[in-house]
Amino acid sequence: SMPPHSSPIVSQKNKNRVEAKAQALLVDSPFTHREGETLHSAYTYRRNALSRDAATGSLKVTPQVHDFRFRTNLKPSRTGVMLVGLGGNNGSTALGAIIANRHNMSWRSREGTHTANYFGSVTQAATVHLGWDGTEQVYVPFNDILPILSPSDLIVDGWDINGANMYEAMLRSKVFEPTLIDQLRPHMESIVPKPSIYYPDFIASNQSDRANNLIPGSSKSAHLTRLREDIREFKQKHDLETVIVLWTANTERFTEVRAGLNYTADELLASIERNEEEVSPSNVFAVAAILEGAHYINGSPQNTLVPGIVQLAQRNNVFVGGDDFKSGQTKIKSALVDFLVSSGLKPESIVSYNHLGNNDGKNLSEQRQFRSKEISKASVVDDMVAANHILYPDGKGPDHCIVIKYVPFVGDSKRAMDEYTCSIFMGGKQTISMHNTCEDSLLASPLIYDLAILTELSARIQYSADGGVTYQPFHEVLSLLSIFLKAPVVPEGTPVGNAFMRQFNALTKLFTAVAGISSDSDLQLEFFSKLPAGKAVGSAPLTPKTPVKAVADEALAGLV
Ligand code: NAD
């Protein structure tokens, strides 16, 4: 039998969203047509084949085209998100804000009245440039391009090793104003995270007093069975089509990665079976999710996505994504260093100091957990350094130093102080110092929504390339989520990209292409050339124009 706590979090259709959706996007193109709830689109992908002449070293560029077909299910699925670490600062903030938005709550602080919003979520609050209409630049909301869920549609539950109810968790996190907490209290108080698994060696020892809500016993295979039951029960209870398990629990230390332990899916399953010490809680959660057909996302820095997990995801046709939410200091770094290097300025040293006072900071005050975070923060400028061999001829990037200190008094209001020193023209130096107050959980929670919403969307898209007859899903390592992650895990043999606007463009251009809109190339040729009046791509659309939105609204109406 289910505990009574889940009933208040059943999804409701968000009125705001339906209103915002009133503006439909009609795609008038012969390369797009709708068949029931399926959108078909054809897209010509232009890229360069590159090779270097061995003798002369000269670079040969051969433009190529690829013929992509996309097939998209326009009907968002009924989706539940299970947060590991539900009772933490991110977990309680993410759930509380969904409830506040569903109920259109407003609350007073000493600054005035605030209303619930989804600022900081790319899917809900960012717009995408489609072009110039002759008078003005036209941008549409990201969530007008293809039908996607709103965070308010997500059904949220989860686990925590601490048994505080979600009202207590909100109070403990010190994120929301008391006037909002009071309104949320009746919705949150009855929700208690499901018991979880705690292997003390993986998170900081200073967390041990939190561990009072545990699945009994010490058998990892019994734990796996129990977590799988939890997922199944959640899915059945809410009649879900899609479940996403997302780790927003404490940062673990890295696990070893080696043959016999977790190099293949079978090794990992066998390691759980023989109760191997080195299998972490996050690995057990990932295996449970994948075996239940749920996607798994890692919002923390530890290396959960070992090769055995990736292989298991492939076998079970689910996505995995990670690692570590890119929410504050690293997000700025991934935009700023790209900007400096693209300007031809040479960052020589980046010194990043943080202090924070929430439980995340407390956990990171121990060496092995700090080390996980340090690793995930450290590689974020690598792609930008590699992009410019004029500034970095030997490929050696800037000195990069990362410090994190635990200062309880500042709570969730993390202070990130960064100093960037660049070599500039003629031996000069430019030093940029920055003080960034990152309200940590208010920056991270919108990323949790986006990760879930775009994973759900990605599972509705299939492609076929260059005349291939079968349609297939994207790679099981869903690297298009990289924009939300500090240390993106990518398919083997593909490059890691961290530069923020490149990631944003990859995301928005992909989804516009899938929607059948020829992607805005950013060339802006119409402004510096004499462009004749454009003509439509083809003479007549294959099918009558059908607003994609109508299907989305029907589908969402069905969610209630
Ligand atoms: P938090 O400490 O407030 O929350 C973590 C929760 O996880 C706690 O309630 C804890 O009891 C619980 N927990 C620990 N081990 C567990 C287990 N095995 N099973 C279930 N629950 C478990 O931390 P937070 O501020 O919410 O951050 C969560 C994670 O997200 C951290 O790892 C942090 O490094 C990462 N992260 C946060 C941000 C951000 O807040 N801006 C950015 C990037 C990454």
mmCIF file with all atom_site columns, N, CA, C and O and ligand atoms in Angstrom, residues 84-85 87-91 159-162 172 196-198 203 210 247-251 281 285 299-301 324-325 327 358-360 364 373 412 440-441 444 486, ligand 1:
data_model
loop_
_atom_site.group_PDB
_atom_site.id
_atom_site.type_symbol
_atom_site.label_atom_id
_atom_site.label_alt_id
_atom_site.label_comp_id
_atom_site.label_asym_id
_atom_site.label_entity_id
_atom_site.label_seq_id
_atom_site.pdbx_PDB_ins_code
_atom_site.Cartn_x
_atom_site.Cartn_y
_atom_site.Cartn_z
_atom_site.occupancy
_atom_site.B_iso_or_equiv
_atom_site.pdbx_formal_charge
_atom_site.auth_seq_id
_atom_site.auth_comp_id
_atom_site.auth_asym_id
_atom_site.auth_atom_id
_atom_site.pdbx_PDB_model_num
ATOM   1   N N   . VAL A 1 84  ? 16.342 11.674 -6.083  1.00 0.00 ? 84  VAL A N   1
ATOM   2   C CA  . VAL A 1 84  ? 17.125 11.084 -5.004  1.00 0.00 ? 84  VAL A CA  1
ATOM   3   C C   . VAL A 1 84  ? 17.699 12.273 -4.239  1.00 0.00 ? 84  VAL A C   1
ATOM   4   O O   . VAL A 1 84  ? 18.424 13.090 -4.819  1.00 0.00 ? 84  VAL A O   1
ATOM   5   N N   . GLY A 1 85  ? 17.318 12.401 -2.964  1.00 0.00 ? 85  GLY A N   1
ATOM   6   C CA  . GLY A 1 85  ? 17.676 13.601 -2.214  1.00 0.00 ? 85  GLY A CA  1
ATOM   7   C C   . GLY A 1 85  ? 16.519 14.581 -2.177  1.00 0.00 ? 85  GLY A C   1
ATOM   8   O O   . GLY A 1 85  ? 16.733 15.791 -2.083  1.00 0.00 ? 85  GLY A O   1
ATOM   9   N N   . GLY A 1 87  ? 14.557 15.453 0.076   1.00 0.00 ? 87  GLY A N   1
ATOM   10  C CA  . GLY A 1 87  ? 14.476 16.309 1.260   1.00 0.00 ? 87  GLY A CA  1
ATOM   11  C C   . GLY A 1 87  ? 15.575 17.360 1.344   1.00 0.00 ? 87  GLY A C   1
ATOM   12  O O   . GLY A 1 87  ? 15.635 18.119 2.310   1.00 0.00 ? 87  GLY A O   1
ATOM   13  N N   . GLY A 1 88  ? 16.429 17.423 0.362   1.00 0.00 ? 88  GLY A N   1
ATOM   14  C CA  . GLY A 1 88  ? 17.534 18.387 0.393   1.00 0.00 ? 88  GLY A CA  1
ATOM   15  C C   . GLY A 1 88  ? 17.090 19.766 -0.063  1.00 0.00 ? 88  GLY A C   1
ATOM   16  O O   . GLY A 1 88  ? 15.907 20.012 -0.330  1.00 0.00 ? 88  GLY A O   1
ATOM   17  N N   . ASN A 1 89  ? 18.043 20.671 -0.165  1.00 0.00 ? 89  ASN A N   1
ATOM   18  C CA  . ASN A 1 89  ? 17.716 22.040 -0.567  1.00 0.00 ? 89  ASN A CA  1
ATOM   19  C C   . ASN A 1 89  ? 17.146 22.071 -1.985  1.00 0.00 ? 89  ASN A C   1
ATOM   20  O O   . ASN A 1 89  ? 16.128 22.713 -2.234  1.00 0.00 ? 89  ASN A O   1
ATOM   21  N N   . ASN A 1 90  ? 17.785 21.399 -2.906  1.00 0.00 ? 90  ASN A N   1
ATOM   22  C CA  . ASN A 1 90  ? 17.259 21.391 -4.275  1.00 0.00 ? 90  ASN A CA  1
ATOM   23  C C   . ASN A 1 90  ? 15.929 20.667 -4.340  1.00 0.00 ? 90  ASN A C   1
ATOM   24  O O   . ASN A 1 90  ? 14.987 21.121 -5.000  1.00 0.00 ? 90  ASN A O   1
ATOM   25  N N   . GLY A 1 91  ? 15.849 19.509 -3.701  1.00 0.00 ? 91  GLY A N   1
ATOM   26  C CA  . GLY A 1 91  ? 14.627 18.705 -3.776  1.00 0.00 ? 91  GLY A CA  1
ATOM   27  C C   . GLY A 1 91  ? 13.426 19.470 -3.246  1.00 0.00 ? 91  GLY A C   1
ATOM   28  O O   . GLY A 1 91  ? 12.379 19.547 -3.903  1.00 0.00 ? 91  GLY A O   1
ATOM   29  N N   . TRP A 1 159 ? 13.231 9.984  -2.791  1.00 0.00 ? 159 TRP A N   1
ATOM   30  C CA  . TRP A 1 159 ? 13.814 9.310  -1.640  1.00 0.00 ? 159 TRP A CA  1
ATOM   31  C C   . TRP A 1 159 ? 14.716 10.280 -0.869  1.00 0.00 ? 159 TRP A C   1
ATOM   32  O O   . TRP A 1 159 ? 15.302 11.192 -1.470  1.00 0.00 ? 159 TRP A O   1
ATOM   33  N N   . ASP A 1 160 ? 14.876 10.025 0.391   1.00 0.00 ? 160 ASP A N   1
ATOM   34  C CA  . ASP A 1 160 ? 15.927 10.730 1.139   1.00 0.00 ? 160 ASP A CA  1
ATOM   35  C C   . ASP A 1 160 ? 16.320 9.877  2.340   1.00 0.00 ? 160 ASP A C   1
ATOM   36  O O   . ASP A 1 160 ? 15.457 9.230  2.961   1.00 0.00 ? 160 ASP A O   1
ATOM   37  N N   . ILE A 1 161 ? 17.583 9.913  2.670   1.00 0.00 ? 161 ILE A N   1
ATOM   38  C CA  . ILE A 1 161 ? 18.043 9.184  3.861   1.00 0.00 ? 161 ILE A CA  1
ATOM   39  C C   . ILE A 1 161 ? 17.582 9.874  5.137   1.00 0.00 ? 161 ILE A C   1
ATOM   40  O O   . ILE A 1 161 ? 17.716 9.326  6.220   1.00 0.00 ? 161 ILE A O   1
ATOM   41  N N   . ASN A 1 162 ? 17.057 11.085 4.999   1.00 0.00 ? 162 ASN A N   1
ATOM   42  C CA  . ASN A 1 162 ? 16.515 11.782 6.172   1.00 0.00 ? 162 ASN A CA  1
ATOM   43  C C   . ASN A 1 162 ? 14.995 11.803 6.095   1.00 0.00 ? 162 ASN A C   1
ATOM   44  O O   . ASN A 1 162 ? 14.413 12.062 5.043   1.00 0.00 ? 162 ASN A O   1
ATOM   45  N N   . ARG A 1 172 ? 14.268 23.847 6.841   1.00 0.00 ? 172 ARG A N   1
ATOM   46  C CA  . ARG A 1 172 ? 15.687 23.558 7.043   1.00 0.00 ? 172 ARG A CA  1
ATOM   47  C C   . ARG A 1 172 ? 16.541 24.178 5.938   1.00 0.00 ? 172 ARG A C   1
ATOM   48  O O   . ARG A 1 172 ? 17.659 24.631 6.172   1.00 0.00 ? 172 ARG A O   1
ATOM   49  N N   . SER A 1 196 ? 15.735 5.503  1.931   1.00 0.00 ? 196 SER A N   1
ATOM   50  C CA  . SER A 1 196 ? 16.768 5.336  0.909   1.00 0.00 ? 196 SER A CA  1
ATOM   51  C C   . SER A 1 196 ? 17.894 4.433  1.411   1.00 0.00 ? 196 SER A C   1
ATOM   52  O O   . SER A 1 196 ? 17.787 3.809  2.466   1.00 0.00 ? 196 SER A O   1
ATOM   53  N N   . ILE A 1 197 ? 18.949 4.397  0.626   1.00 0.00 ? 197 ILE A N   1
ATOM   54  C CA  . ILE A 1 197 ? 20.093 3.553  0.990   1.00 0.00 ? 197 ILE A CA  1
ATOM   55  C C   . ILE A 1 197 ? 21.282 4.451  1.326   1.00 0.00 ? 197 ILE A C   1
ATOM   56  O O   . ILE A 1 197 ? 21.495 5.487  0.697   1.00 0.00 ? 197 ILE A O   1
ATOM   57  N N   . TYR A 1 198 ? 22.018 4.042  2.309   1.00 0.00 ? 198 TYR A N   1
ATOM   58  C CA  . TYR A 1 198 ? 23.113 4.867  2.829   1.00 0.00 ? 198 TYR A CA  1
ATOM   59  C C   . TYR A 1 198 ? 24.328 3.979  3.025   1.00 0.00 ? 198 TYR A C   1
ATOM   60  O O   . TYR A 1 198 ? 24.307 3.074  3.854   1.00 0.00 ? 198 TYR A O   1
ATOM   61  N N   . ILE A 1 203 ? 29.538 9.266  1.095   1.00 0.00 ? 203 ILE A N   1
ATOM   62  C CA  . ILE A 1 203 ? 29.357 10.702 1.324   1.00 0.00 ? 203 ILE A CA  1
ATOM   63  C C   . ILE A 1 203 ? 30.109 11.076 2.603   1.00 0.00 ? 203 ILE A C   1
ATOM   64  O O   . ILE A 1 203 ? 30.626 10.208 3.310   1.00 0.00 ? 203 ILE A O   1
ATOM   65  N N   . ARG A 1 210 ? 22.153 12.563 9.607   1.00 0.00 ? 210 ARG A N   1
ATOM   66  C CA  . ARG A 1 210 ? 20.957 12.750 8.772   1.00 0.00 ? 210 ARG A CA  1
ATOM   67  C C   . ARG A 1 210 ? 20.311 11.416 8.418   1.00 0.00 ? 210 ARG A C   1
ATOM   68  O O   . ARG A 1 210 ? 19.162 11.371 7.987   1.00 0.00 ? 210 ARG A O   1
ATOM   69  N N   . TRP A 1 247 ? 19.373 12.264 -9.656  1.00 0.00 ? 247 TRP A N   1
ATOM   70  C CA  . TRP A 1 247 ? 20.175 12.344 -8.422  1.00 0.00 ? 247 TRP A CA  1
ATOM   71  C C   . TRP A 1 247 ? 20.456 13.789 -8.085  1.00 0.00 ? 247 TRP A C   1
ATOM   72  O O   . TRP A 1 247 ? 21.187 14.483 -8.797  1.00 0.00 ? 247 TRP A O   1
ATOM   73  N N   . THR A 1 248 ? 19.851 14.247 -6.981  1.00 0.00 ? 248 THR A N   1
ATOM   74  C CA  . THR A 1 248 ? 20.211 15.549 -6.421  1.00 0.00 ? 248 THR A CA  1
ATOM   75  C C   . THR A 1 248 ? 20.503 15.369 -4.933  1.00 0.00 ? 248 THR A C   1
ATOM   76  O O   . THR A 1 248 ? 20.232 16.223 -4.111  1.00 0.00 ? 248 THR A O   1
ATOM   77  N N   . ALA A 1 249 ? 21.036 14.198 -4.632  1.00 0.00 ? 249 ALA A N   1
ATOM   78  C CA  . ALA A 1 249 ? 21.468 13.900 -3.260  1.00 0.00 ? 249 ALA A CA  1
ATOM   79  C C   . ALA A 1 249 ? 22.918 14.346 -3.097  1.00 0.00 ? 249 ALA A C   1
ATOM   80  O O   . ALA A 1 249 ? 23.526 14.888 -4.024  1.00 0.00 ? 249 ALA A O   1
ATOM   81  N N   . ASN A 1 250 ? 23.468 14.075 -1.924  1.00 0.00 ? 250 ASN A N   1
ATOM   82  C CA  . ASN A 1 250 ? 24.829 14.525 -1.647  1.00 0.00 ? 250 ASN A CA  1
ATOM   83  C C   . ASN A 1 250 ? 25.828 14.047 -2.700  1.00 0.00 ? 250 ASN A C   1
ATOM   84  O O   . ASN A 1 250 ? 25.696 12.965 -3.265  1.00 0.00 ? 250 ASN A O   1
ATOM   85  N N   . THR A 1 251 ? 26.832 14.855 -2.883  1.00 0.00 ? 251 THR A N   1
ATOM   86  C CA  . THR A 1 251 ? 27.964 14.472 -3.715  1.00 0.00 ? 251 THR A CA  1
ATOM   87  C C   . THR A 1 251 ? 28.682 13.283 -3.079  1.00 0.00 ? 251 THR A C   1
ATOM   88  O O   . THR A 1 251 ? 29.047 13.329 -1.901  1.00 0.00 ? 251 THR A O   1
ATOM   89  N N   . PRO A 1 281 ? 25.794 4.015  -3.657  1.00 0.00 ? 281 PRO A N   1
ATOM   90  C CA  . PRO A 1 281 ? 24.337 4.190  -3.701  1.00 0.00 ? 281 PRO A CA  1
ATOM   91  C C   . PRO A 1 281 ? 23.865 4.716  -5.056  1.00 0.00 ? 281 PRO A C   1
ATOM   92  O O   . PRO A 1 281 ? 22.872 4.224  -5.601  1.00 0.00 ? 281 PRO A O   1
ATOM   93  N N   . PHE A 1 285 ? 21.007 3.134  -7.541  1.00 0.00 ? 285 PHE A N   1
ATOM   94  C CA  . PHE A 1 285 ? 19.855 3.887  -8.048  1.00 0.00 ? 285 PHE A CA  1
ATOM   95  C C   . PHE A 1 285 ? 19.816 3.882  -9.578  1.00 0.00 ? 285 PHE A C   1
ATOM   96  O O   . PHE A 1 285 ? 18.759 3.709  -10.175 1.00 0.00 ? 285 PHE A O   1
ATOM   97  N N   . GLY A 1 299 ? 22.794 14.802 -11.218 1.00 0.00 ? 299 GLY A N   1
ATOM   98  C CA  . GLY A 1 299 ? 22.990 16.233 -10.976 1.00 0.00 ? 299 GLY A CA  1
ATOM   99  C C   . GLY A 1 299 ? 24.183 16.555 -10.095 1.00 0.00 ? 299 GLY A C   1
ATOM   100 O O   . GLY A 1 299 ? 24.437 17.714 -9.793  1.00 0.00 ? 299 GLY A O   1
ATOM   101 N N   . SER A 1 300 ? 24.914 15.534 -9.670  1.00 0.00 ? 300 SER A N   1
ATOM   102 C CA  . SER A 1 300 ? 26.079 15.738 -8.802  1.00 0.00 ? 300 SER A CA  1
ATOM   103 C C   . SER A 1 300 ? 27.341 15.321 -9.548  1.00 0.00 ? 300 SER A C   1
ATOM   104 O O   . SER A 1 300 ? 27.266 14.686 -10.587 1.00 0.00 ? 300 SER A O   1
ATOM   105 N N   . PRO A 1 301 ? 28.499 15.668 -8.991  1.00 0.00 ? 301 PRO A N   1
ATOM   106 C CA  . PRO A 1 301 ? 29.722 15.451 -9.769  1.00 0.00 ? 301 PRO A CA  1
ATOM   107 C C   . PRO A 1 301 ? 30.267 14.026 -9.821  1.00 0.00 ? 301 PRO A C   1
ATOM   108 O O   . PRO A 1 301 ? 31.102 13.734 -10.670 1.00 0.00 ? 301 PRO A O   1
ATOM   109 N N   . ASP A 1 324 ? 26.546 16.805 -12.840 1.00 0.00 ? 324 ASP A N   1
ATOM   110 C CA  . ASP A 1 324 ? 26.701 18.003 -12.010 1.00 0.00 ? 324 ASP A CA  1
ATOM   111 C C   . ASP A 1 324 ? 26.028 19.243 -12.610 1.00 0.00 ? 324 ASP A C   1
ATOM   112 O O   . ASP A 1 324 ? 26.525 19.805 -13.585 1.00 0.00 ? 324 ASP A O   1
ATOM   113 N N   . PHE A 1 325 ? 24.958 19.675 -11.984 1.00 0.00 ? 325 PHE A N   1
ATOM   114 C CA  . PHE A 1 325 ? 24.246 20.862 -12.469 1.00 0.00 ? 325 PHE A CA  1
ATOM   115 C C   . PHE A 1 325 ? 25.210 22.024 -12.699 1.00 0.00 ? 325 PHE A C   1
ATOM   116 O O   . PHE A 1 325 ? 26.042 22.327 -11.861 1.00 0.00 ? 325 PHE A O   1
ATOM   117 N N   . SER A 1 327 ? 25.132 25.615 -12.569 1.00 0.00 ? 327 SER A N   1
ATOM   118 C CA  . SER A 1 327 ? 24.136 26.579 -12.106 1.00 0.00 ? 327 SER A CA  1
ATOM   119 C C   . SER A 1 327 ? 24.699 27.962 -11.784 1.00 0.00 ? 327 SER A C   1
ATOM   120 O O   . SER A 1 327 ? 23.988 28.945 -11.900 1.00 0.00 ? 327 SER A O   1
ATOM   121 N N   . ASN A 1 358 ? 25.207 25.766 3.147   1.00 0.00 ? 358 ASN A N   1
ATOM   122 C CA  . ASN A 1 358 ? 24.131 24.775 3.179   1.00 0.00 ? 358 ASN A CA  1
ATOM   123 C C   . ASN A 1 358 ? 24.718 23.379 3.387   1.00 0.00 ? 358 ASN A C   1
ATOM   124 O O   . ASN A 1 358 ? 25.935 23.205 3.544   1.00 0.00 ? 358 ASN A O   1
ATOM   125 N N   . ASN A 1 359 ? 23.857 22.375 3.378   1.00 0.00 ? 359 ASN A N   1
ATOM   126 C CA  . ASN A 1 359 ? 24.329 21.022 3.649   1.00 0.00 ? 359 ASN A CA  1
ATOM   127 C C   . ASN A 1 359 ? 25.267 20.505 2.551   1.00 0.00 ? 359 ASN A C   1
ATOM   128 O O   . ASN A 1 359 ? 26.135 19.678 2.796   1.00 0.00 ? 359 ASN A O   1
ATOM   129 N N   . ASP A 1 360 ? 25.067 21.016 1.333   1.00 0.00 ? 360 ASP A N   1
ATOM   130 C CA  . ASP A 1 360 ? 25.983 20.673 0.245   1.00 0.00 ? 360 ASP A CA  1
ATOM   131 C C   . ASP A 1 360 ? 27.401 21.123 0.618   1.00 0.00 ? 360 ASP A C   1
ATOM   132 O O   . ASP A 1 360 ? 28.374 20.367 0.488   1.00 0.00 ? 360 ASP A O   1
ATOM   133 N N   . LEU A 1 364 ? 30.731 18.911 1.200   1.00 0.00 ? 364 LEU A N   1
ATOM   134 C CA  . LEU A 1 364 ? 31.926 19.151 0.383   1.00 0.00 ? 364 LEU A CA  1
ATOM   135 C C   . LEU A 1 364 ? 33.129 19.566 1.225   1.00 0.00 ? 364 LEU A C   1
ATOM   136 O O   . LEU A 1 364 ? 34.238 19.713 0.706   1.00 0.00 ? 364 LEU A O   1
ATOM   137 N N   . LYS A 1 373 ? 33.924 17.362 -6.735  1.00 0.00 ? 373 LYS A N   1
ATOM   138 C CA  . LYS A 1 373 ? 33.479 18.673 -7.221  1.00 0.00 ? 373 LYS A CA  1
ATOM   139 C C   . LYS A 1 373 ? 34.613 19.376 -7.956  1.00 0.00 ? 373 LYS A C   1
ATOM   140 O O   . LYS A 1 373 ? 34.407 19.994 -8.999  1.00 0.00 ? 373 LYS A O   1
ATOM   141 N N   . ASP A 1 412 ? 22.245 28.927 1.994   1.00 0.00 ? 412 ASP A N   1
ATOM   142 C CA  . ASP A 1 412 ? 22.135 28.552 0.585   1.00 0.00 ? 412 ASP A CA  1
ATOM   143 C C   . ASP A 1 412 ? 22.639 29.655 -0.345  1.00 0.00 ? 412 ASP A C   1
ATOM   144 O O   . ASP A 1 412 ? 22.677 29.496 -1.557  1.00 0.00 ? 412 ASP A O   1
ATOM   145 N N   . ASP A 1 440 ? 21.787 29.219 -4.394  1.00 0.00 ? 440 ASP A N   1
ATOM   146 C CA  . ASP A 1 440 ? 22.131 27.954 -5.023  1.00 0.00 ? 440 ASP A CA  1
ATOM   147 C C   . ASP A 1 440 ? 20.935 27.137 -5.512  1.00 0.00 ? 440 ASP A C   1
ATOM   148 O O   . ASP A 1 440 ? 20.875 26.736 -6.668  1.00 0.00 ? 440 ASP A O   1
ATOM   149 N N   . SER A 1 441 ? 19.980 26.914 -4.628  1.00 0.00 ? 441 SER A N   1
ATOM   150 C CA  . SER A 1 441 ? 18.884 26.016 -4.999  1.00 0.00 ? 441 SER A CA  1
ATOM   151 C C   . SER A 1 441 ? 17.897 26.701 -5.935  1.00 0.00 ? 441 SER A C   1
ATOM   152 O O   . SER A 1 441 ? 17.205 26.042 -6.706  1.00 0.00 ? 441 SER A O   1
ATOM   153 N N   . ALA A 1 444 ? 19.556 26.058 -9.192  1.00 0.00 ? 444 ALA A N   1
ATOM   154 C CA  . ALA A 1 444 ? 19.642 24.650 -9.612  1.00 0.00 ? 444 ALA A CA  1
ATOM   155 C C   . ALA A 1 444 ? 18.277 24.044 -9.937  1.00 0.00 ? 444 ALA A C   1
ATOM   156 O O   . ALA A 1 444 ? 18.161 23.236 -10.863 1.00 0.00 ? 444 ALA A O   1
ATOM   157 N N   . LYS A 1 486 ? 27.873 20.641 -15.593 1.00 0.00 ? 486 LYS A N   1
ATOM   158 C CA  . LYS A 1 486 ? 29.246 21.143 -15.509 1.00 0.00 ? 486 LYS A CA  1
ATOM   159 C C   . LYS A 1 486 ? 30.249 20.267 -16.242 1.00 0.00 ? 486 LYS A C   1
ATOM   160 O O   . LYS A 1 486 ? 31.200 20.760 -16.825 1.00 0.00 ? 486 LYS A O   1
HETATM 161 P P1  . NAD B 2 .   ? 21.491 18.934 0.194   1.00 0.00 ? 1   NAD B P1  1
HETATM 162 O O1  . NAD B 2 .   ? 22.575 18.387 1.041   1.00 0.00 ? 1   NAD B O1  1
HETATM 163 O O2  . NAD B 2 .   ? 20.619 20.005 0.757   1.00 0.00 ? 1   NAD B O2  1
HETATM 164 O O3  . NAD B 2 .   ? 20.532 17.774 -0.290  1.00 0.00 ? 1   NAD B O3  1
HETATM 165 C C1  . NAD B 2 .   ? 20.972 16.475 -0.507  1.00 0.00 ? 1   NAD B C1  1
HETATM 166 C C2  . NAD B 2 .   ? 19.964 15.522 0.123   1.00 0.00 ? 1   NAD B C2  1
HETATM 167 O O4  . NAD B 2 .   ? 20.336 14.197 -0.235  1.00 0.00 ? 1   NAD B O4  1
HETATM 168 C C3  . NAD B 2 .   ? 19.940 15.578 1.638   1.00 0.00 ? 1   NAD B C3  1
HETATM 169 O O5  . NAD B 2 .   ? 18.612 15.788 2.079   1.00 0.00 ? 1   NAD B O5  1
HETATM 170 C C4  . NAD B 2 .   ? 20.462 14.204 2.062   1.00 0.00 ? 1   NAD B C4  1
HETATM 171 O O6  . NAD B 2 .   ? 19.839 13.746 3.238   1.00 0.00 ? 1   NAD B O6  1
HETATM 172 C C5  . NAD B 2 .   ? 20.097 13.375 0.872   1.00 0.00 ? 1   NAD B C5  1
HETATM 173 N N1  . NAD B 2 .   ? 20.878 12.142 0.631   1.00 0.00 ? 1   NAD B N1  1
HETATM 174 C C6  . NAD B 2 .   ? 22.191 11.898 0.802   1.00 0.00 ? 1   NAD B C6  1
HETATM 175 N N2  . NAD B 2 .   ? 22.501 10.640 0.428   1.00 0.00 ? 1   NAD B N2  1
HETATM 176 C C7  . NAD B 2 .   ? 21.353 10.090 -0.018  1.00 0.00 ? 1   NAD B C7  1
HETATM 177 C C8  . NAD B 2 .   ? 21.027 8.823  -0.564  1.00 0.00 ? 1   NAD B C8  1
HETATM 178 N N3  . NAD B 2 .   ? 21.930 7.877  -0.701  1.00 0.00 ? 1   NAD B N3  1
HETATM 179 N N4  . NAD B 2 .   ? 19.745 8.596  -0.919  1.00 0.00 ? 1   NAD B N4  1
HETATM 180 C C9  . NAD B 2 .   ? 18.793 9.562  -0.779  1.00 0.00 ? 1   NAD B C9  1
HETATM 181 N N5  . NAD B 2 .   ? 19.054 10.778 -0.271  1.00 0.00 ? 1   NAD B N5  1
HETATM 182 C C10 . NAD B 2 .   ? 20.322 11.036 0.100   1.00 0.00 ? 1   NAD B C10 1
HETATM 183 O O7  . NAD B 2 .   ? 22.205 19.435 -1.140  1.00 0.00 ? 1   NAD B O7  1
HETATM 184 P P2  . NAD B 2 .   ? 21.619 20.335 -2.324  1.00 0.00 ? 1   NAD B P2  1
HETATM 185 O O8  . NAD B 2 .   ? 22.055 21.730 -2.108  1.00 0.00 ? 1   NAD B O8  1
HETATM 186 O O9  . NAD B 2 .   ? 20.193 20.050 -2.523  1.00 0.00 ? 1   NAD B O9  1
HETATM 187 O O10 . NAD B 2 .   ? 22.484 19.760 -3.537  1.00 0.00 ? 1   NAD B O10 1
HETATM 188 C C11 . NAD B 2 .   ? 22.256 18.455 -3.981  1.00 0.00 ? 1   NAD B C11 1
HETATM 189 C C12 . NAD B 2 .   ? 23.362 17.982 -4.882  1.00 0.00 ? 1   NAD B C12 1
HETATM 190 O O11 . NAD B 2 .   ? 23.364 18.765 -6.069  1.00 0.00 ? 1   NAD B O11 1
HETATM 191 C C13 . NAD B 2 .   ? 24.760 18.086 -4.295  1.00 0.00 ? 1   NAD B C13 1
HETATM 192 O O12 . NAD B 2 .   ? 25.522 16.951 -4.642  1.00 0.00 ? 1   NAD B O12 1
HETATM 193 C C14 . NAD B 2 .   ? 25.336 19.257 -4.986  1.00 0.00 ? 1   NAD B C14 1
HETATM 194 O O13 . NAD B 2 .   ? 26.739 19.198 -5.101  1.00 0.00 ? 1   NAD B O13 1
HETATM 195 C C15 . NAD B 2 .   ? 24.683 19.155 -6.344  1.00 0.00 ? 1   NAD B C15 1
HETATM 196 N N6  . NAD B 2 .   ? 24.706 20.442 -7.039  1.00 0.00 ? 1   NAD B N6  1
HETATM 197 C C16 . NAD B 2 .   ? 24.014 21.509 -6.525  1.00 0.00 ? 1   NAD B C16 1
HETATM 198 C C17 . NAD B 2 .   ? 24.061 22.722 -7.197  1.00 0.00 ? 1   NAD B C17 1
HETATM 199 C C18 . NAD B 2 .   ? 23.290 23.901 -6.668  1.00 0.00 ? 1   NAD B C18 1
HETATM 200 O O14 . NAD B 2 .   ? 22.564 23.784 -5.706  1.00 0.00 ? 1   NAD B O14 1
HETATM 201 N N7  . NAD B 2 .   ? 23.380 25.063 -7.283  1.00 0.00 ? 1   NAD B N7  1
HETATM 202 C C19 . NAD B 2 .   ? 24.807 22.852 -8.358  1.00 0.00 ? 1   NAD B C19 1
HETATM 203 C C20 . NAD B 2 .   ? 25.502 21.748 -8.842  1.00 0.00 ? 1   NAD B C20 1
HETATM 204 C C21 . NAD B 2 .   ? 25.412 20.544 -8.173  1.00 0.00 ? 1   NAD B C21 1
#
